[in-house]
Structures are given as structure tokens and as C-alpha cells.
PDB file of C-alpha atoms and ligand atoms in Angstrom:
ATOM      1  CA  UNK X   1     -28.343   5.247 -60.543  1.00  0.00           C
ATOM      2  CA  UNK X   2     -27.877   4.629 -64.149  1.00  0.00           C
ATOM      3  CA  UNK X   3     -28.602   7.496 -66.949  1.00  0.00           C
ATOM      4  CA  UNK X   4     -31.061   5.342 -68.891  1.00  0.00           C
ATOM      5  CA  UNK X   5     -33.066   4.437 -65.783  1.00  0.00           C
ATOM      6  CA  UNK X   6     -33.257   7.844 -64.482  1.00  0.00           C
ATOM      7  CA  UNK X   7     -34.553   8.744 -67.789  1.00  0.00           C
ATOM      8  CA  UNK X   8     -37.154   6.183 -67.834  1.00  0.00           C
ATOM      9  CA  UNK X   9     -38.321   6.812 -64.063  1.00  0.00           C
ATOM     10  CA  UNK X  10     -38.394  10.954 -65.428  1.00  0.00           C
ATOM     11  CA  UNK X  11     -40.086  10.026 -68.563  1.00  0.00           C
ATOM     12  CA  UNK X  12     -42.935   7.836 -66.252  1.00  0.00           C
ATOM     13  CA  UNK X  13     -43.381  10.805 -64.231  1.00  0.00           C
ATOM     14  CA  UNK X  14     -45.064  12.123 -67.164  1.00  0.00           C
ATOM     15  CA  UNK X  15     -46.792   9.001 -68.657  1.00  0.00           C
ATOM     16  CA  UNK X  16     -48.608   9.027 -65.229  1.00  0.00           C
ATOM     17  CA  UNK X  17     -49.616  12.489 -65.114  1.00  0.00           C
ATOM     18  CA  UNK X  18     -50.974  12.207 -68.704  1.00  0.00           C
ATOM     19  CA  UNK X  19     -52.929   8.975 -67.415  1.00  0.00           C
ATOM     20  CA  UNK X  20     -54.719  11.147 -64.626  1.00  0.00           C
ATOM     21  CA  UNK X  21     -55.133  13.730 -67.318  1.00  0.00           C
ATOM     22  CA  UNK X  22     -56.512  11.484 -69.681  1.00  0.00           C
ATOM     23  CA  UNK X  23     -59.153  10.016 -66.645  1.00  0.00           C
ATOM     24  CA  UNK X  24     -60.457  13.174 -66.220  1.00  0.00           C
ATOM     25  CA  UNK X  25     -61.459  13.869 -69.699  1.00  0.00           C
ATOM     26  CA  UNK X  26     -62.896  10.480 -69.637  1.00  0.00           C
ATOM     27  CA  UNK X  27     -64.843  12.322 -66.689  1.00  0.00           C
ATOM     28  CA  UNK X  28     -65.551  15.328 -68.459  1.00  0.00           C
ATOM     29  CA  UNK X  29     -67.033  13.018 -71.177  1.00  0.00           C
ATOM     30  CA  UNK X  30     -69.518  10.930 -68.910  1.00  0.00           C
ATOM     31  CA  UNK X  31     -70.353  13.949 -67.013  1.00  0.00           C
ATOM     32  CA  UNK X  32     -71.685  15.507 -70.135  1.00  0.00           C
ATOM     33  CA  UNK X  33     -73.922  12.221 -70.752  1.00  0.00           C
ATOM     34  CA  UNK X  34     -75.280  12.531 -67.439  1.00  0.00           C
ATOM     35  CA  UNK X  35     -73.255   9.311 -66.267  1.00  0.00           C
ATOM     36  CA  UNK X  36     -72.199  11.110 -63.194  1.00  0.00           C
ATOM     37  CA  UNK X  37     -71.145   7.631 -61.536  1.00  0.00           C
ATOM     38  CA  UNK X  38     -68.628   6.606 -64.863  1.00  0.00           C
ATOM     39  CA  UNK X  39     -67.576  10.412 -64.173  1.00  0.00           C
ATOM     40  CA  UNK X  40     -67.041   9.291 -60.325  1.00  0.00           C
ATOM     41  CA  UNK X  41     -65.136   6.557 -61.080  1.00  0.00           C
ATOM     42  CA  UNK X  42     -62.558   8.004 -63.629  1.00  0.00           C
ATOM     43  CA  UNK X  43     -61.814  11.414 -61.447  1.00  0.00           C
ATOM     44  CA  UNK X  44     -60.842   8.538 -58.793  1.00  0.00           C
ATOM     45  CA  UNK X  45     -58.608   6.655 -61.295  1.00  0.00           C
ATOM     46  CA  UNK X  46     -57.115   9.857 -61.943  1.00  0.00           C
ATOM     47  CA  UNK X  47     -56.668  10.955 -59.036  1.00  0.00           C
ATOM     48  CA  UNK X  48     -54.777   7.414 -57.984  1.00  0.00           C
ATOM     49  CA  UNK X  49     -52.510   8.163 -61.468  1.00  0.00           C
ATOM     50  CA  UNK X  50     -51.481  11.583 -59.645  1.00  0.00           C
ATOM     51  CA  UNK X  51     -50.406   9.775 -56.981  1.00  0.00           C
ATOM     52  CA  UNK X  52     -48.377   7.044 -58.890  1.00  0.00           C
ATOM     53  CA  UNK X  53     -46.966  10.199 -60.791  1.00  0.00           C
ATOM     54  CA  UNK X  54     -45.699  11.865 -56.884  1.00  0.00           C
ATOM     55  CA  UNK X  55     -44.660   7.926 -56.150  1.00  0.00           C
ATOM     56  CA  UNK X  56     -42.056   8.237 -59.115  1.00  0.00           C
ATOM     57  CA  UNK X  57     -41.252  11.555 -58.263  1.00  0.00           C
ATOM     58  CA  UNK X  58     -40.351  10.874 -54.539  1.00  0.00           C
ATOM     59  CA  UNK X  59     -38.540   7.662 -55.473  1.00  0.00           C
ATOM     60  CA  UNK X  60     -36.257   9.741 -57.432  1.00  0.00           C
ATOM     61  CA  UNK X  61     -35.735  12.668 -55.145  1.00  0.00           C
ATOM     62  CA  UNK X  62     -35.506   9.908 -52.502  1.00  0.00           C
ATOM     63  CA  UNK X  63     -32.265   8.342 -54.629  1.00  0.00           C
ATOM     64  CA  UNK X  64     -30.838  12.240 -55.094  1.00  0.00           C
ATOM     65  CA  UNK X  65     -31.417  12.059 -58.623  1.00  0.00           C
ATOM     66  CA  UNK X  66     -33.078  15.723 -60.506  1.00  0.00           C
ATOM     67  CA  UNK X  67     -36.489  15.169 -62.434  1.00  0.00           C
ATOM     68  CA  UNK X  68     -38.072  17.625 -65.078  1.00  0.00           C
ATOM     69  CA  UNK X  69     -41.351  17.603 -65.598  1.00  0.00           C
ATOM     70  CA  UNK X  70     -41.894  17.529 -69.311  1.00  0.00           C
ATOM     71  CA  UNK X  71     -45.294  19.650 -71.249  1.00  0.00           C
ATOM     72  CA  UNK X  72     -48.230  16.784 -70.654  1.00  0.00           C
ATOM     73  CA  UNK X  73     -49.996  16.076 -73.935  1.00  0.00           C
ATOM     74  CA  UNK X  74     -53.418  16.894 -74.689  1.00  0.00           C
ATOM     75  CA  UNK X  75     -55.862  13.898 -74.367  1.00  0.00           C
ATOM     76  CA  UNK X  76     -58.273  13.198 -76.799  1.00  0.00           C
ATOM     77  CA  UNK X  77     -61.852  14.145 -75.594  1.00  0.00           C
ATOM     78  CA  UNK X  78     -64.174  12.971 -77.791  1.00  0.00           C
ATOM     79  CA  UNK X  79     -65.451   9.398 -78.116  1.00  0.00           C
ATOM     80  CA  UNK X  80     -68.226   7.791 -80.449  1.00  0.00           C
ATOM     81  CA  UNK X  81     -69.964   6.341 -77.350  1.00  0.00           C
ATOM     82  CA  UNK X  82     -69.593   4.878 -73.706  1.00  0.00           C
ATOM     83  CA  UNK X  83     -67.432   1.682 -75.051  1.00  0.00           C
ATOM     84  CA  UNK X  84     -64.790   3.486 -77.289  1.00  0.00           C
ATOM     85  CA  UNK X  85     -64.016   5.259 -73.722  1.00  0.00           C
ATOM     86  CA  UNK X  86     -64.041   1.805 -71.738  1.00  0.00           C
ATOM     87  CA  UNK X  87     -61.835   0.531 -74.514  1.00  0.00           C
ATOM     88  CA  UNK X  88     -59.389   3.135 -74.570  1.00  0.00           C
ATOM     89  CA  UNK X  89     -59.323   3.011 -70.816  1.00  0.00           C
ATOM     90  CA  UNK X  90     -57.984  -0.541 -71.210  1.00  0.00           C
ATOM     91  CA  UNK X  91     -55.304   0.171 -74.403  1.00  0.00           C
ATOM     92  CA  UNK X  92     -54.035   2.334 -71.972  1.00  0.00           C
ATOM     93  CA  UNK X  93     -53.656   0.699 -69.145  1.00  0.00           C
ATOM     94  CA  UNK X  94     -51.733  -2.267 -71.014  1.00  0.00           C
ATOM     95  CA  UNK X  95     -49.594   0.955 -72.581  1.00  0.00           C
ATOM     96  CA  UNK X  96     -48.816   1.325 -68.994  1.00  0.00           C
ATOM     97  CA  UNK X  97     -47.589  -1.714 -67.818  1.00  0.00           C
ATOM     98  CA  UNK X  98     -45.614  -2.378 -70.911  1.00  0.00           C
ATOM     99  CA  UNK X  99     -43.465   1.164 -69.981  1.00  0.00           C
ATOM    100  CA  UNK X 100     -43.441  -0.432 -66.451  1.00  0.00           C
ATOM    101  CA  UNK X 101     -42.327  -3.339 -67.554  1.00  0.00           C
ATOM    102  CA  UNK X 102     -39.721  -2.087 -69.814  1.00  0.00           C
ATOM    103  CA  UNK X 103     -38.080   0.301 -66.631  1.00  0.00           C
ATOM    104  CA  UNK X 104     -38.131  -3.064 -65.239  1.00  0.00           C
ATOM    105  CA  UNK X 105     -36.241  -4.952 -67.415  1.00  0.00           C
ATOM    106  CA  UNK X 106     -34.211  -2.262 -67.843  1.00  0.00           C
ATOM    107  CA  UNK X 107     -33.277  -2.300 -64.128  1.00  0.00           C
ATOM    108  CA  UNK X 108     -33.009  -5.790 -64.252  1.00  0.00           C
ATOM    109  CA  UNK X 109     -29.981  -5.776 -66.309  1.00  0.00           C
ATOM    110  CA  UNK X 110     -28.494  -3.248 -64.740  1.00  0.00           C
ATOM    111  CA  UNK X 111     -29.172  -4.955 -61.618  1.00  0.00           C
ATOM    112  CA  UNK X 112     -30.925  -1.452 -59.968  1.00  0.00           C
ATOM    113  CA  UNK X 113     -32.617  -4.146 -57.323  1.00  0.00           C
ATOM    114  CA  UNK X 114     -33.513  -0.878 -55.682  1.00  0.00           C
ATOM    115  CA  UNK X 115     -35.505   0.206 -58.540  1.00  0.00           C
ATOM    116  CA  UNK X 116     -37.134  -3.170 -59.201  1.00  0.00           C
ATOM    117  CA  UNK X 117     -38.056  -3.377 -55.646  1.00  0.00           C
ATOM    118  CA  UNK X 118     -39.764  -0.228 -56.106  1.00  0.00           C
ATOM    119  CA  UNK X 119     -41.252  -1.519 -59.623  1.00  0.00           C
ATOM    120  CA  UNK X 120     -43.033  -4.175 -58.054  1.00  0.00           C
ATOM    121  CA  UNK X 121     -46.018  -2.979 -56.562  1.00  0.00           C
ATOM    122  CA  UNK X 122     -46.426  -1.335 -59.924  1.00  0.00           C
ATOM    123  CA  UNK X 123     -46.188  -4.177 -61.739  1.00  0.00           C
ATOM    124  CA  UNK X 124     -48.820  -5.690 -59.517  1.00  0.00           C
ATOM    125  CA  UNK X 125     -51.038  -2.361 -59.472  1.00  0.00           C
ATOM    126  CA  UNK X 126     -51.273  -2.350 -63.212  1.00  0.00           C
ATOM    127  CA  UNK X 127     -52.712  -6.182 -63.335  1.00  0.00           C
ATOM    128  CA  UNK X 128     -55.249  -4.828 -61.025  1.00  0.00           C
ATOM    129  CA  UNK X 129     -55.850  -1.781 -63.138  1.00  0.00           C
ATOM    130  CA  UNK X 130     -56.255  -4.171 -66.309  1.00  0.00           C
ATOM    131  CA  UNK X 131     -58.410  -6.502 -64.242  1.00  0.00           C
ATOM    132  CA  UNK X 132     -60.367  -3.584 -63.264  1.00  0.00           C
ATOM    133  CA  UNK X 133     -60.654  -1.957 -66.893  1.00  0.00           C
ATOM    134  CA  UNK X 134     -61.715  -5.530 -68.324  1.00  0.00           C
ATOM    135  CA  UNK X 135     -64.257  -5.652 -66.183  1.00  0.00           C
ATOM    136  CA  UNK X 136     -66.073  -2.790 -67.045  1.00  0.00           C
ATOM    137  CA  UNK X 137     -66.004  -3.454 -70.520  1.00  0.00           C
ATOM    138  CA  UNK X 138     -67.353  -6.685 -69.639  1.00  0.00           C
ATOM    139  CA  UNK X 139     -70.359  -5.326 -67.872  1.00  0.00           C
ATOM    140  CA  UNK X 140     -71.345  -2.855 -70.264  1.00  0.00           C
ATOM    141  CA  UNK X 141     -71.215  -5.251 -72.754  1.00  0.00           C
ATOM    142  CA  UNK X 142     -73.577  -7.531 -70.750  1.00  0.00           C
ATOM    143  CA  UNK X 143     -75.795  -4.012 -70.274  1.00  0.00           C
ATOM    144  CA  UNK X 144     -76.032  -3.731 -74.391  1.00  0.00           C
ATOM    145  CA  UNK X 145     -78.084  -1.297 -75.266  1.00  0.00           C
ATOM    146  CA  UNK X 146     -80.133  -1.415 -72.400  1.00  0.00           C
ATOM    147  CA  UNK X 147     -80.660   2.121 -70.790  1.00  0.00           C
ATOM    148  CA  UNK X 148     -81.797   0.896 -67.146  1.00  0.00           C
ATOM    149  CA  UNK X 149     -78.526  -1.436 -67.364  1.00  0.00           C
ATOM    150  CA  UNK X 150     -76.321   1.822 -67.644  1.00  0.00           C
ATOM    151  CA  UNK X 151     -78.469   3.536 -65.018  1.00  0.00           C
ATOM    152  CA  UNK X 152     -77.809   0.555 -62.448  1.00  0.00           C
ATOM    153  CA  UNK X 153     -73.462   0.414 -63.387  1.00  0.00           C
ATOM    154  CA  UNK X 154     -73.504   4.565 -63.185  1.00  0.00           C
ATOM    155  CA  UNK X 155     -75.307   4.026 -59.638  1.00  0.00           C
ATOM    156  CA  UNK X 156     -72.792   1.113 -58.691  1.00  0.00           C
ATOM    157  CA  UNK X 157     -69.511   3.320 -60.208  1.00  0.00           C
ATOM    158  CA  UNK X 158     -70.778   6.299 -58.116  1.00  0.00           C
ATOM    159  CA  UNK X 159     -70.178   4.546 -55.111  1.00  0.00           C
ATOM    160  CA  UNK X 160     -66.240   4.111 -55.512  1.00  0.00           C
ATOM    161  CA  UNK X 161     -63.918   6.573 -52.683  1.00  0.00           C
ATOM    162  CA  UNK X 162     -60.676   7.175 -52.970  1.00  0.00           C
ATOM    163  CA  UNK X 163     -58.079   5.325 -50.935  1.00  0.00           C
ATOM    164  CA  UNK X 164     -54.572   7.062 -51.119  1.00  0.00           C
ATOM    165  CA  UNK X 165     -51.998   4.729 -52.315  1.00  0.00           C
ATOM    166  CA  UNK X 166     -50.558   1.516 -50.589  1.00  0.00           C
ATOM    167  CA  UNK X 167     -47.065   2.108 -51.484  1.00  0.00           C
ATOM    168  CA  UNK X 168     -45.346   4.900 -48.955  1.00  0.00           C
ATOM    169  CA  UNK X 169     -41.962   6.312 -49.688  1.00  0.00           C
TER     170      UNK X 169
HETATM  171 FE1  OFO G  20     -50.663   4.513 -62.989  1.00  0.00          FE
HETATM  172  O1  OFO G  20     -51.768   3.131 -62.872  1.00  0.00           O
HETATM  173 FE2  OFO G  20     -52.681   2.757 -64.375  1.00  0.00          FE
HETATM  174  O2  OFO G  20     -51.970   3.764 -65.601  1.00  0.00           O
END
């Protein structure tokens, strides 16, 4: 594999572990507000980003290729209210895919079809995750300010289980 890709595949090893570590502040935040369904939802999301983290790993021990895992930065972990988090979910998720996408194109050229194979069910993953991040944002704003609105979403986000990752290596 080429030096640049390896780098980018090593450097998205950490991206994803700082997106699970980012989830679970969001977590830490809700569970503080007594929104222990929001708090549900985002320990799953990071625990799905841990597992996209061990996808990029594998995929690289798979190819023989070393990987260091680099210091993870510290999220933030404190929020005006429930929408700044939302928001910030979804500026990171589109941080996300544009890193993905930029592997990608870097494979591309290279023409590392093994490595754009493995990109795509990334690339489709992180339209879901948008979708997904949109959507809340859309529902809270359709909640306002109402406090029986938040109760109802918190009951509905407590409901999500993990499902361990479609992609096997
Ligand atoms: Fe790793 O899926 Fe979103 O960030």
C-alpha cells in the first residue's frame, strides 16, 4: 500500500476513536440533564465509532501494514443547551465523511481499489449517520421548548440497542 494512504487509514483510526469519545461526553452531558434516553442513544453511537475505529485497524493489519495509535484529544463537554449538542453531533459527522472521502479520493488516484472497496460501506454509513443526526435536530426543533416533547424523544431515544457492525473483516 501507498505511504500517504497508510497514513490516512492510521490517522482515521484516531478520528474514529475521538468520535466515540466525543459521543460519550455527549452522554455524560444528557445524563446530567436527566435525558437518560439522548444519553442511550449517544453511548450507542459511540460505541458503533469504536467499532469503525477496530474496522480501520483490522483492515490495516489485514493488508500487513503497522498502525500507531496516536494521544486522542479531549472533547469539549460543555454545551449551552440540548441543540448546540445535536448540532455539533451533525458538524461532526459531515467532518467525518469529508476525511472519508478524502482517503477515498486519495485511493482513487492511486488506484488502491482494495482500499476503496473497503471505503465504501463507509461512505454509505456516514450518509446514514448524517441522515440520522439531521433528524434529530429536526425533531427537537419541532419539540421547541416544549418539556413533555423532550420527555416523549428521551423515551423514544432510550429504546435504541446496539447492533455490531455490518461490515466483517
Ligand atoms: Fe464513524 O461513523 Fe460517524 O463518525
Amino acid at each position: 500500500m501507498d505511504k500517504k494512504v497508510i497514513a490516512l487509514l492510521n490517522q482515521q483510526v484516531n478520528k474514529e476513536f475521538f468520535s466515540a469519545y466525543l459521543y460519550l461526553s455527549f452522554a455524560n452531558y444528557f445524563e446530567n440533564r436527566g435525558l437518560s434516553g439522548f444519553a442511550n442513544w449517544y453511548l450507542i453511537q459511540a460505541q458503533e465509532e469504536r467499532d469503525h475505529a477496530m474496522l480501520f485497524v483490522k483492515f490495516l493489519q489485514n493488508n500487513d501494514e503497522s498502525l500507531i495509535y496516536e494521544a486522542i484529544e479531549k472533547p469539549a463537554s460543555t454545551w449551552e443547551n440540548e441543540m448546540e449538542v445535536l448540532k455539533a453531533g451533525l458538524a461532526h459527522e459531515k467532518f467525518i465523511t469529508d476525511s472519508i472521502n478524502k482517503i477515498y479520493a486519495t485511493a482513487l488516484d492511486l488506484k488502491d481499489f482494495r482500499t476503496t472497496q473497503f471505503l465504501d460501506w463507509f461512505i454509505k454509513e456516514q450518509g446514514e449517520e448524517e441522515t440520522n443526526a439531521n433528524e434529530l435536530i429536526q425533531q427537537a426543533e419541532l419539540i421547541g421548548k416544549s418539556g413533555n416533547g423532550l420527555y416523549m424523544l428521551d423515551q423514544k431515544l432510550a429504546l435504541r440497542v446496539y447492533a455490531a457492525p455490518s461490515l466483517v473483516l
